[in-house]
XYZ file of C-alpha atoms in Angstrom:
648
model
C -19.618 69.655 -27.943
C -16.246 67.868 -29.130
C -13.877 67.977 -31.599
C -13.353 71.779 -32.037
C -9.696 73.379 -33.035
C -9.083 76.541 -31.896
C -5.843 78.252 -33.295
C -5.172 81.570 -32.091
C -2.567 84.105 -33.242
C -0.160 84.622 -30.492
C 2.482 86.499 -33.021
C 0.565 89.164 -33.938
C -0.737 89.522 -30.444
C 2.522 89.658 -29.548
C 3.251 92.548 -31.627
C 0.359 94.244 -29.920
C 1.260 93.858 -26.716
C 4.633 95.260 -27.687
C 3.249 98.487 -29.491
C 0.444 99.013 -27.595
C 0.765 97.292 -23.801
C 4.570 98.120 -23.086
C 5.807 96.638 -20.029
C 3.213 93.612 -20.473
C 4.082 90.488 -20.967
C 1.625 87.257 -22.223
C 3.043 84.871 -20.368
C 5.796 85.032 -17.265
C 5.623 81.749 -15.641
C 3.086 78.544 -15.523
C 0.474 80.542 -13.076
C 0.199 83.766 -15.208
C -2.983 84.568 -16.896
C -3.785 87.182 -19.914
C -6.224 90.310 -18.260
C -9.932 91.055 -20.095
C -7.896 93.312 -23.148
C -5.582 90.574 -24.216
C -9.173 88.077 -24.131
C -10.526 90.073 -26.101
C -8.113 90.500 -28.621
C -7.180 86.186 -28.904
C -11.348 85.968 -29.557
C -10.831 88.328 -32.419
C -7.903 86.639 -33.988
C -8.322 85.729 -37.471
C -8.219 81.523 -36.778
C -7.592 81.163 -40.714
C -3.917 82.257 -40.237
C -2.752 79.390 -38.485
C -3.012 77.307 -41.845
C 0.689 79.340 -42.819
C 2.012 77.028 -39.947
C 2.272 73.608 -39.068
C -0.945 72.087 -37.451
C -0.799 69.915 -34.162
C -2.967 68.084 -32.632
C -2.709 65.553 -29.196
C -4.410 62.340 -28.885
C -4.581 58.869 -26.941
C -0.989 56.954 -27.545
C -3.322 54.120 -28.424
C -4.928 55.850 -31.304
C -3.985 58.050 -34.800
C -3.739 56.006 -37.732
C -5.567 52.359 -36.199
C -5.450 50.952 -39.593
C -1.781 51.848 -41.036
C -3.448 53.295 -44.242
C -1.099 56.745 -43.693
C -4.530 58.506 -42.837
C -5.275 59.550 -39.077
C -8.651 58.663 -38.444
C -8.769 58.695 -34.656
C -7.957 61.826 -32.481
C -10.320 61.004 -29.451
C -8.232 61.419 -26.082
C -10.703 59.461 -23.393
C -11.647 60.110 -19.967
C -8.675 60.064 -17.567
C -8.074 59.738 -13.917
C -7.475 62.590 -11.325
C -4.082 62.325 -10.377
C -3.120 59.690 -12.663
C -0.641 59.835 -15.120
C -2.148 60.914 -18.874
C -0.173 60.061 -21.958
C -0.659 61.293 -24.867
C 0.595 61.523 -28.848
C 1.911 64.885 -29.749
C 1.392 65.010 -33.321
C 2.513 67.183 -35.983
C 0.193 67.491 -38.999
C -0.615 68.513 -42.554
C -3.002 71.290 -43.034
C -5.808 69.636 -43.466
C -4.834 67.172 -40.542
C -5.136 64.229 -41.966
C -1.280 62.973 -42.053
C 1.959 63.341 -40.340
C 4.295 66.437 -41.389
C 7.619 66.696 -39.898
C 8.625 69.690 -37.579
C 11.152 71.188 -36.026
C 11.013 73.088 -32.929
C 9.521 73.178 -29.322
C 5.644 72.538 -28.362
C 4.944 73.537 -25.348
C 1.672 71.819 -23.795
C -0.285 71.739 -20.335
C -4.127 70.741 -19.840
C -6.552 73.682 -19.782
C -10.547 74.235 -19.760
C -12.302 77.130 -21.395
C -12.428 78.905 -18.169
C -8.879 78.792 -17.357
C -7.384 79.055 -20.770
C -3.807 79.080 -20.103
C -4.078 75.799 -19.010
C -3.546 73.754 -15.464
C -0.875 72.831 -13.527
C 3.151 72.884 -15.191
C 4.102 73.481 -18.562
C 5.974 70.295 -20.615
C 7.967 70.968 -23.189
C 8.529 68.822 -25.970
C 11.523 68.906 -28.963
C 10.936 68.014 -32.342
C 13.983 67.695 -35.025
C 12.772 67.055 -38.389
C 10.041 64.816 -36.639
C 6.374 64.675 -36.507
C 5.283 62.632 -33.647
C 6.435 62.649 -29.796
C 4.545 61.853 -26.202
C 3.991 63.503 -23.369
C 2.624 62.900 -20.108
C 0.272 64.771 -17.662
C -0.784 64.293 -14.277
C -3.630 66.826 -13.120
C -4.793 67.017 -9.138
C -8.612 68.297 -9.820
C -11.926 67.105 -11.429
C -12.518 68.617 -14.812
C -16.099 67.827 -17.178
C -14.395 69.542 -20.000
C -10.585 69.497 -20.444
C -8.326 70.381 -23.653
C -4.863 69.879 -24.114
C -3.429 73.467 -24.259
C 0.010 74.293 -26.446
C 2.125 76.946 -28.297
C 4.634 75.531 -31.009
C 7.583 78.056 -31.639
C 10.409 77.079 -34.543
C 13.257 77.281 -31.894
C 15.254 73.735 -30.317
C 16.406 75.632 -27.005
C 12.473 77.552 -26.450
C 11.481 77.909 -23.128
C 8.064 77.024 -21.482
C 6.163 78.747 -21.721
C 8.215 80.824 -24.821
C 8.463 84.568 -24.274
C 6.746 85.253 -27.599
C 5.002 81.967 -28.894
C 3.736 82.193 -33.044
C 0.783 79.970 -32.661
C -1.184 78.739 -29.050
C -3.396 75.813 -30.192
C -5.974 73.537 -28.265
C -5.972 69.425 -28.691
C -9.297 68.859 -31.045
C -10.534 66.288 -28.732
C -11.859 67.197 -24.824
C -11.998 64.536 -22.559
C -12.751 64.694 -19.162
C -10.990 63.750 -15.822
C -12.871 62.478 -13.033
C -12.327 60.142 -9.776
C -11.134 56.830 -9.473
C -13.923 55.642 -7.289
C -16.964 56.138 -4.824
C -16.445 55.050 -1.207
C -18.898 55.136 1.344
C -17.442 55.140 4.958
C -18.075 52.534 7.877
C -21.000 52.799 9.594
C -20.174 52.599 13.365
C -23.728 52.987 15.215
C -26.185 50.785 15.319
C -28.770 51.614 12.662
C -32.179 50.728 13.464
C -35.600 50.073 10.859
C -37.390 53.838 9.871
C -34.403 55.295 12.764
C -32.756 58.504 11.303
C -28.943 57.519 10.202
C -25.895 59.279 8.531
C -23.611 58.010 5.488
C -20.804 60.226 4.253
C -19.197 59.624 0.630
C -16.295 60.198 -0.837
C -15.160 60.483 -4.685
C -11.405 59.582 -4.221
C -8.638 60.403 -6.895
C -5.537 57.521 -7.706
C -4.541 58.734 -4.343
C -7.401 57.507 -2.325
C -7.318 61.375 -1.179
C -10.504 63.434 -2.124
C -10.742 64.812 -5.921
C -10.622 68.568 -5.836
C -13.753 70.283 -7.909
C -15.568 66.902 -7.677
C -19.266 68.849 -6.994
C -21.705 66.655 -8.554
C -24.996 66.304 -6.883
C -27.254 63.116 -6.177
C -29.377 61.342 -9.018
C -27.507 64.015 -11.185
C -24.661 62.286 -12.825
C -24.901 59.481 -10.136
C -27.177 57.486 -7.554
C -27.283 55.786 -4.647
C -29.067 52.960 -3.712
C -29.598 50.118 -1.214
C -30.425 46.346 -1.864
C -30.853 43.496 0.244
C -28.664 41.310 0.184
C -30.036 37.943 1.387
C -32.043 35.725 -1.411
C -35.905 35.336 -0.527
C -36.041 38.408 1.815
C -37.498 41.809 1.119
C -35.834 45.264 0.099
C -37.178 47.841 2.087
C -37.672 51.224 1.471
C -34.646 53.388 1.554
C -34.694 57.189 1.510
C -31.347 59.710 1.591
C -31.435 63.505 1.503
C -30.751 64.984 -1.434
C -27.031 66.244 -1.176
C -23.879 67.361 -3.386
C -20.347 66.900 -3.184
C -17.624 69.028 -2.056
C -14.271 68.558 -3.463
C -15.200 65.245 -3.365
C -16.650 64.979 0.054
C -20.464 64.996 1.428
C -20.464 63.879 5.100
C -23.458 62.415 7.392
C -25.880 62.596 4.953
C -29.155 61.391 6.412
C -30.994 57.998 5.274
C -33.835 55.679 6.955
C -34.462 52.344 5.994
C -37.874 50.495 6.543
C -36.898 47.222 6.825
C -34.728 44.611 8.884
C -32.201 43.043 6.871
C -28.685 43.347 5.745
C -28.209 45.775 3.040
C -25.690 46.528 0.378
C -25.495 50.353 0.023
C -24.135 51.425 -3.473
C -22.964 54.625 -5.148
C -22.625 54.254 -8.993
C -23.331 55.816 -12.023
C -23.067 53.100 -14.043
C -27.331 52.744 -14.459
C -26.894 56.861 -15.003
C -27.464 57.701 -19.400
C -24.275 57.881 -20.333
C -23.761 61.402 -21.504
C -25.129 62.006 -18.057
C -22.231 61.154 -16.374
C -19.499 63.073 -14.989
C -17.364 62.156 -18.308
C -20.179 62.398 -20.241
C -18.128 64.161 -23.120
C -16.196 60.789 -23.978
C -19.402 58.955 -24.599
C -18.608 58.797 -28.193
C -15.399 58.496 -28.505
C -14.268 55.252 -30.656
C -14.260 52.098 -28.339
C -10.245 50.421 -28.878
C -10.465 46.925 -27.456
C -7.914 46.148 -24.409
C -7.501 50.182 -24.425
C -10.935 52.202 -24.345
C -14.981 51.344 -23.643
C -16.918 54.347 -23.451
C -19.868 52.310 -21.660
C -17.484 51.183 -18.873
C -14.279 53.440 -18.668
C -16.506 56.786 -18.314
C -18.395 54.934 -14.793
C -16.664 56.230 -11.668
C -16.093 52.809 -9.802
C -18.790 52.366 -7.049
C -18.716 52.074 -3.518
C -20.651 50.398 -1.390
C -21.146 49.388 2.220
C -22.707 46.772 3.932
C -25.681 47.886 6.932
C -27.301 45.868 9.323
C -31.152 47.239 10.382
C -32.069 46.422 13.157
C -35.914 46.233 14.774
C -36.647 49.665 16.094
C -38.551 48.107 18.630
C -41.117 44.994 19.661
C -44.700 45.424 19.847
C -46.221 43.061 22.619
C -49.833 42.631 22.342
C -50.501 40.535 25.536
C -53.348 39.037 27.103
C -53.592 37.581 30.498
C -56.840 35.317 31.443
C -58.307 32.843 33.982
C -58.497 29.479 33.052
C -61.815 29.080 31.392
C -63.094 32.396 30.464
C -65.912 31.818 28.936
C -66.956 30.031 32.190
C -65.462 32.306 34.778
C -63.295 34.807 36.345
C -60.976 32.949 38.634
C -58.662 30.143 38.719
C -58.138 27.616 41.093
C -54.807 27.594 42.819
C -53.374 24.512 40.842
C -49.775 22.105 41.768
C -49.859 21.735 37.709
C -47.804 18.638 35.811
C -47.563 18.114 32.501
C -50.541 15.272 31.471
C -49.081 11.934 30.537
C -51.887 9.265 31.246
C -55.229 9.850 31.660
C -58.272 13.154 31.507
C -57.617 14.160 35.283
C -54.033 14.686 34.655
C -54.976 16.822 31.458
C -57.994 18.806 33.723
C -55.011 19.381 36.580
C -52.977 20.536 33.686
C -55.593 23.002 32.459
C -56.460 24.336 35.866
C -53.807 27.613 34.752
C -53.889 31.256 34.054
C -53.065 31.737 30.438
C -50.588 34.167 29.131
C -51.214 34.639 26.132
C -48.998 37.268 23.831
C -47.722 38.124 20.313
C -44.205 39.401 19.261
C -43.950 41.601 16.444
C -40.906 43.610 15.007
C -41.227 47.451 14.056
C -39.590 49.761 12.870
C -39.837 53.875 14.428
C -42.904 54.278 12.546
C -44.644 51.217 13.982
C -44.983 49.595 10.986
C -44.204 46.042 10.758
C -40.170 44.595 9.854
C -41.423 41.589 7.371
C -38.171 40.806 7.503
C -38.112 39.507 10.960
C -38.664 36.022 10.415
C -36.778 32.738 11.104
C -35.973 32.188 7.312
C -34.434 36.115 7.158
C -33.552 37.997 10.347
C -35.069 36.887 13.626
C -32.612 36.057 16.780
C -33.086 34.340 19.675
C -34.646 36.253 22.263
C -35.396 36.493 25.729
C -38.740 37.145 27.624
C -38.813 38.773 30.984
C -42.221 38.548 32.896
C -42.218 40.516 36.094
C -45.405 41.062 38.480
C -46.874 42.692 41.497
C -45.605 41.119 44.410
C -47.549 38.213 45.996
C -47.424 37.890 49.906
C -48.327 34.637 50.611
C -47.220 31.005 51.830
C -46.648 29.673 48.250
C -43.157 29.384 46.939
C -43.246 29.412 43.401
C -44.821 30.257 40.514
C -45.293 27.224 37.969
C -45.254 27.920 34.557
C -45.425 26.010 30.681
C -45.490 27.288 27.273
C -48.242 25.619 25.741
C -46.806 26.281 22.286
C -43.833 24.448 22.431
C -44.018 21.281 20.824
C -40.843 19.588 22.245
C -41.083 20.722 26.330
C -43.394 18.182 28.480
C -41.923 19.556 31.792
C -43.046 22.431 34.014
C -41.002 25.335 34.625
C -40.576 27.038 37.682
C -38.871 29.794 39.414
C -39.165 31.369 43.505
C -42.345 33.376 43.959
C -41.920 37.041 42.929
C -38.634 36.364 40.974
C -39.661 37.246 37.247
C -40.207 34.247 34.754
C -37.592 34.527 32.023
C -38.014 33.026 28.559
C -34.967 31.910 26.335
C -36.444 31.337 22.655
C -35.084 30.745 19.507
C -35.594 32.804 16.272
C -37.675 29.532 14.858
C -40.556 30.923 16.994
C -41.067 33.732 14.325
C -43.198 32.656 11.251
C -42.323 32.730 7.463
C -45.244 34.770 6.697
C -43.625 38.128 4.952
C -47.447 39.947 5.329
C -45.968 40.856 9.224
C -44.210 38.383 11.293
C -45.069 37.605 14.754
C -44.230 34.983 17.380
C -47.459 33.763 19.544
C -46.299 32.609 23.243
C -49.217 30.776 25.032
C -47.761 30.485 28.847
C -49.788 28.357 31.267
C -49.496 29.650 34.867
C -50.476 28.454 38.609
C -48.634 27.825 41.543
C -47.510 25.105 43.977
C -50.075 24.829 45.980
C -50.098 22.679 48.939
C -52.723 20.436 50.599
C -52.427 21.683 53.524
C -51.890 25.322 53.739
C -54.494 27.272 52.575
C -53.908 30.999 50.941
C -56.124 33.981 50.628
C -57.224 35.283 47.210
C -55.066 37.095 44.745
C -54.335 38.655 41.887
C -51.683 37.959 39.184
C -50.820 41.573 37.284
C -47.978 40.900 35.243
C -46.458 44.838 35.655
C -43.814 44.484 32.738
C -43.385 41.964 29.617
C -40.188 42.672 27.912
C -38.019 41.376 25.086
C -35.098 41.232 24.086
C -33.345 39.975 20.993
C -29.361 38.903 20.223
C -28.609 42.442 18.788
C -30.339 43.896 22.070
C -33.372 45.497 20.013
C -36.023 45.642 22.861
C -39.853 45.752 23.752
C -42.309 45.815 26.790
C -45.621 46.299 27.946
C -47.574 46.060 31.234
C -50.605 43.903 31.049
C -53.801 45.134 31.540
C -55.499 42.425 32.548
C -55.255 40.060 35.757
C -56.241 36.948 36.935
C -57.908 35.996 39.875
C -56.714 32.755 42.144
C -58.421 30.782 44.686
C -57.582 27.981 47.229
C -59.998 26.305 47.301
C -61.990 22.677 48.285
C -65.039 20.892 48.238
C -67.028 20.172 51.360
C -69.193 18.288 52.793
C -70.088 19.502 56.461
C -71.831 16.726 58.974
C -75.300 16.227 57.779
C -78.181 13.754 58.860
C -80.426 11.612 56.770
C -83.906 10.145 58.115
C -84.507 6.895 57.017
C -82.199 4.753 55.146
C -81.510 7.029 52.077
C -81.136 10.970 51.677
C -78.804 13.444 50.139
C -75.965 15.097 51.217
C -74.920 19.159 50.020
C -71.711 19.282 48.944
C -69.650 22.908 47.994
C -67.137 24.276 46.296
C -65.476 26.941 48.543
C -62.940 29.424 48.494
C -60.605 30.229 51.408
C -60.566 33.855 52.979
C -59.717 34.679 56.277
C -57.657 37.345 58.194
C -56.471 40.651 57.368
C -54.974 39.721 54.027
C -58.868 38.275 52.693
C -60.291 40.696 50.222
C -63.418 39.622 49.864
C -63.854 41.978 46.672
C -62.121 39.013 45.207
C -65.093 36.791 45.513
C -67.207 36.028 43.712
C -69.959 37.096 45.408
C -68.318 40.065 47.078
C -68.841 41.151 50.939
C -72.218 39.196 50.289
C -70.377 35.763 49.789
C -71.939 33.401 52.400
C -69.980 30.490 54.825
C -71.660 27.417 55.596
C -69.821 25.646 59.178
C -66.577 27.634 58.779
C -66.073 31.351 58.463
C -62.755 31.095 56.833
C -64.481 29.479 53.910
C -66.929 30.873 51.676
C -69.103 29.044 48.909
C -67.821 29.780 45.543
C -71.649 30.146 43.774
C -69.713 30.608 40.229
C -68.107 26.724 40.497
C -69.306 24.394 37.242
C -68.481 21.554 36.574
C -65.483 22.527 33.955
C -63.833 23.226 37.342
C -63.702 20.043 39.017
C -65.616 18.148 40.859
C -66.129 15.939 44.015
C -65.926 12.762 42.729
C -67.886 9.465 43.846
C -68.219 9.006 47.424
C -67.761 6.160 49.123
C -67.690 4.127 53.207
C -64.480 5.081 54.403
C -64.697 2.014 56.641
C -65.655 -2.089 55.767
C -68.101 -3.735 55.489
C -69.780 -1.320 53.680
C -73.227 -0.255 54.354
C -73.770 3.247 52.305
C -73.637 3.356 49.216
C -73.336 6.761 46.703
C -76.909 6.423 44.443
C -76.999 9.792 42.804
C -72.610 11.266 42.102
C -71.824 14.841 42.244
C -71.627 16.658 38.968
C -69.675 19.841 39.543
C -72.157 22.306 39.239
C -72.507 25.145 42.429
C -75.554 23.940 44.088
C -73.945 20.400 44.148
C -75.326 17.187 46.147
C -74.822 13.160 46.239
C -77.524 10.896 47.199
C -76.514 8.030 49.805
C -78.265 4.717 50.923
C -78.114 2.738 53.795
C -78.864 -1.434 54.039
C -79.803 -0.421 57.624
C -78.080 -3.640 58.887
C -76.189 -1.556 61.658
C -79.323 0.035 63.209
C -79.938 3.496 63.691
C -78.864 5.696 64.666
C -75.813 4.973 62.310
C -72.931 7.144 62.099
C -69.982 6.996 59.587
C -67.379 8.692 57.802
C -67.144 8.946 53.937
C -65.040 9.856 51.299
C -64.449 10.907 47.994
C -62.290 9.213 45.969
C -61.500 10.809 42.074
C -62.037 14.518 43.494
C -60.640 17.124 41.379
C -56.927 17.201 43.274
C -57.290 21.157 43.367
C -60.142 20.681 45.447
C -58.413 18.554 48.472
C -57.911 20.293 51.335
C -56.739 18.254 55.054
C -54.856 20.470 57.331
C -52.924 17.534 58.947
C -51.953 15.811 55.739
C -50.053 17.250 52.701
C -50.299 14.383 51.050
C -53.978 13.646 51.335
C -55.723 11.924 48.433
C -59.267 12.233 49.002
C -61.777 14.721 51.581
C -63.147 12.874 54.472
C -66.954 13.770 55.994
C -69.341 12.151 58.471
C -73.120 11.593 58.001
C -75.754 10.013 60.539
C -79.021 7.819 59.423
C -81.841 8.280 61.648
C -84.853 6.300 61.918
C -87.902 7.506 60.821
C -89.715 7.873 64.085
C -87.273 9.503 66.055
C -89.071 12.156 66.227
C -88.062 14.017 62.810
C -90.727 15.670 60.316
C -89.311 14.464 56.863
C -86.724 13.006 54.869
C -83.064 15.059 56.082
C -81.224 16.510 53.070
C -79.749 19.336 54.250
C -77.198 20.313 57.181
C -79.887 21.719 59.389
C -82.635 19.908 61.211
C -86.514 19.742 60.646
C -87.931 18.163 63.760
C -90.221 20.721 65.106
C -90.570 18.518 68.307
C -86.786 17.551 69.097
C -83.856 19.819 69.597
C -81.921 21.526 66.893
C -78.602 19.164 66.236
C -75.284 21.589 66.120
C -72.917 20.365 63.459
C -69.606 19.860 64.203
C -66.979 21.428 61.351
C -65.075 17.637 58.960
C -61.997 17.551 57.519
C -64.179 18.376 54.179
């Protein structure tokens, strides 16, 4: 509570102590403090007496008698600053206190608390003549809730402080309190990362900047600390710091998480704290004085505040890795992919490709997603390493193109078994603050060549990582391949009785040597050949993965014509007819010309365009059973016919 006078007779103690405590003295210099005997006997002291002697009392130099009327009607002194300089009115009054009465003699004054009643720090001394007003000023180097202006008057000009045998001690009728200039927070040096542990340490700094001593306050007591981001349209996370108190104005690495990415404004105030809550609480109702005294404002400590950057804890990769039409299949057909600019077999080429498929997300420790991470708040450029099992082949590189990327038509590439590195900018993370994520739809094959043929293999992708500007990091391994074939479609030498027949045609897959793993297959160790045993009919080929094409007389005039085209699917044929116009037998080479370009193969020729085979018309009497339509013979009465291995 305020406003209490407390007038104690120091004369008649005095006589006491001189009767009955010889060799005792109240007061021998500023430090000196009265023992548990002489307490006892100031509590008792009649406080009536006092009214045979002037009364004083200490206030503000901006206050006393605001309105001139003669009458003092303001004796508030207001929250001051540790280590900064207090004025104050020395005032000597009338006995009821109301006016000025003039005085001569020596008040001697310091600032005290209840607990240390003879006051804090020097003694001033102040000389009246005949007068009743005069100023003094204070400076005191510790935090006090609850400080009084402490004096003794004594009738003598030439008194020391404090006087050897004061008549009256008095306290001011006003407390006030004395608290820091301001909160700081101190830099934070290490990288602080999303629901990651971190320290802050505070500091309640007197007009100094040096800590204030017997500042103890404790958090969301008489202040608070909080944390706000600062960016318009982006989230505030959730923040969380230990509870913690100060000592002597000082609480170091106090810990804190944060939830959230962002860039936050960490503030320690007690301006949102109740008033009479605050440290200076006890000058919450003292009389506002415009230009001088607010008691909303001038009893808040002034806050301090830092600036963080969160950072992702971490990326989750969700990543998928598949063939090139799953739903059809499990393998892919070794592919020389370029982006499609004219017409549908560009676009199937195109599509012949693995497909990477993977999400980005940002976390924080507790894997929850950083909704801040977006291109409109906090997401950075960042860079994609994909690196894979090792691939021992003849192939060179490894083609690649991300299929969501609106503005690249080219194909990317890099050497076989280097990894495939991604640069991508933040844009690639959504808006959406339910839980970013950035999708990355890769297309994959290789540069396969017409005429070198490679075994099967597999494509494990063994680490996915990424990497943003402020080096916050993720990676997975995939757990899913994909499966990739050379392979062709043939045609080997077949016969046809009469003037029309068909012709088998296959899809096949190279294997051969001690690098074929015929688990690959798709028919396993049980995959059959049909004229070569390097190459082994692919009995999962559809049409979705190319097909032969039409097939036409290599040579002119032409005499065969294609009646019945391919279609893609595994057990695939073409139906021929002959004008007969050459005779028979009749022996000539044909060729396909739209095939699926993954499915040209010529040993000789890189460059080929087409697959080349040879078929023979027989006549119907020469000895043959039936109609020819497949690559073996069914004259029961002529020799078997060997075939000899095409070019297709």
């Amino acid at each position: 509570m305020k406003k209490s006078n407390f007038p104690i007779l120091v004369g008649c103690l005095s006589v006491l102590l001189t009767q009955g405590y010889a060799g005792m003295n109240l007061v021998d210099d500023a430090t000196n403090m009265v023992d548990s005997t002489t307490d006892s006997i100031i509590e008792a002291a009649d406080s009536n007496i006092s009214n045979l002697h002037p009364k004083f009392d200490f206030w503000d130099t901006f206050r006393g008698d605001t309105d001139g009327d003669g009458i003092i009607d303001d004796k508030n002194i207001s929250t001051k600053i540790t280590n900064q300089e207090i004025n104050v009115t020395i005032a000597s009054l009338n006995e009821d206190g109301t006016q000025y009465k003039n005085f001569t003699g020596t008040v001697c004054s310091r600032i005290g608390t209840d607990s240390e009643f003879f006051g804090i720090g020097g003694w001033k001394k102040n000389y009246f003549n005949d007068e009743n007003k005069s100023y003094q000023t204070f400076t005191v180097s510790k935090a006090i809730k609850d400080a009084r202006v402490k004096f003794f008057y004594y009738p003598e000009s030439n008194a020391t402080c404090p006087p050897a045998a004061p008549e009256i001690f008095y306290q001011s009728t006003d407390n006030f309190a004395i608290r820091p200039k301001k909160f700081k927070i101190l830099p934070i040096t290490t990288p602080v990362y999303a629901g990651n542990d971190f320290n802050i340490s505070f500091e309640a700094l007197d007009e100094n900047d040096t800590n204030t001593t017997k500042y103890d306050e404790s958090k969301d007591d008489s202040f608070e600390v909080t944390a706000t981001e600062v960016k318009p349209g982006c989230i505030t996370g959730d923040f969380n710091l230990s509870d913690f108190s100060f000592s002597d104005g000082s609480a170091a690495d106090i810990n804190a998480t944060y939830s959230e990415v962002g860039t936050i404004d960490i503030n320690i105030s007690d301006k949102n704290i109740v008033c009479g809550s605050r440290f200076a609480g006890v000058d919450c109702d003292d009389r506002n004085v415009t230009d001088y005294w607010n008691s909303d404002t001038n009893t808040s400590i002034d806050d301090g505040n830092t600036t963080v950057v969160v950072l992702p804890h971490h990326f989750k990769i969700d990543a998928n890795l598949t063939n090139a039409y799953p739903s059809e299949g499990n393998f892919t057909y070794l592919s020389y992919i370029s982006f499609p600019t004219h017409n549908s077999k560009e676009l199937e080429k195109f599509n012949m490709s693995a497909m990477l498929n993977f999400n980005i997300t940002a976390q924080n420790k507790q894997n929850k997603t950083t909704k801040n991470y977006n291109k409109e708040c906090y997401a950075k450029d960042t860079n994609v390493t994909i690196s894979y099992d090792t691939i021992d082949n003849t192939l060179t590189k490894i083609l690649y193109h991300d299929d969501n990327d609106t503005n690249a038509s080219d194909i990317n590439s890099t050497a076989l078994n280097d990894a495939i590195v991604l640069e991508k900018n933040s844009t690639i993370f959504s808006t959406d603050h339910n839980g970013s994520s950035a999708n990355i739809k890769l297309k994959i094959n290789f540069d396969r060549s017409k005429s070198a043929a490679v075994n099967p293999f597999s494509l494990h992708i063994n680490e996915l990582k990424v990497t943003d500007a402020n080096s916050s990091s993720g990676s997975t391994e995939v757990d899913t391949n994909a499966t990739f074939y050379y392979g062709r479609v043939h045609a080997p030498r077949q016969s046809i009785i009469g003037n029309e027949g068909n012709i088998s045609i296959y899809y096949e897959v190279y294997c051969s040597g001690s690098g074929c793993n015929k688990a690959l297959l798709q028919d396993g160790n049980n995959s059959q050949t049909t004229d070569d045993p390097r190459w082994f009919i692919n009995t999962n080929h559809t049409t979705i993965y190319g097909n032969a094409g039409n097939i036409v007389q290599k040579s002119t005039p032409t005499h065969v014509l294609q009646t019945h085209a391919s279609t893609g699917a595994a057990n695939d044929y073409v139906s021929l007819s002959y004008d007969g116009r050459r005779g028979y037998p009749y022996k000539t080479t044909m060729k396909t010309t739209n095939s699926s370009e993954w499915l040209i193969y010529n040993k000789y020729n890189s460059n080929a365009t087409n697959n080349e085979s040879e078929v023979e018309f027989l006549k119907t009497n020469h000895g043959w059973t039936g109609k020819h339509e497949t690559n073996t013979t069914t004259d029961t009465n002529a020799s078997n016919k060997t075939n000899k291995r095409l070019a297709w």
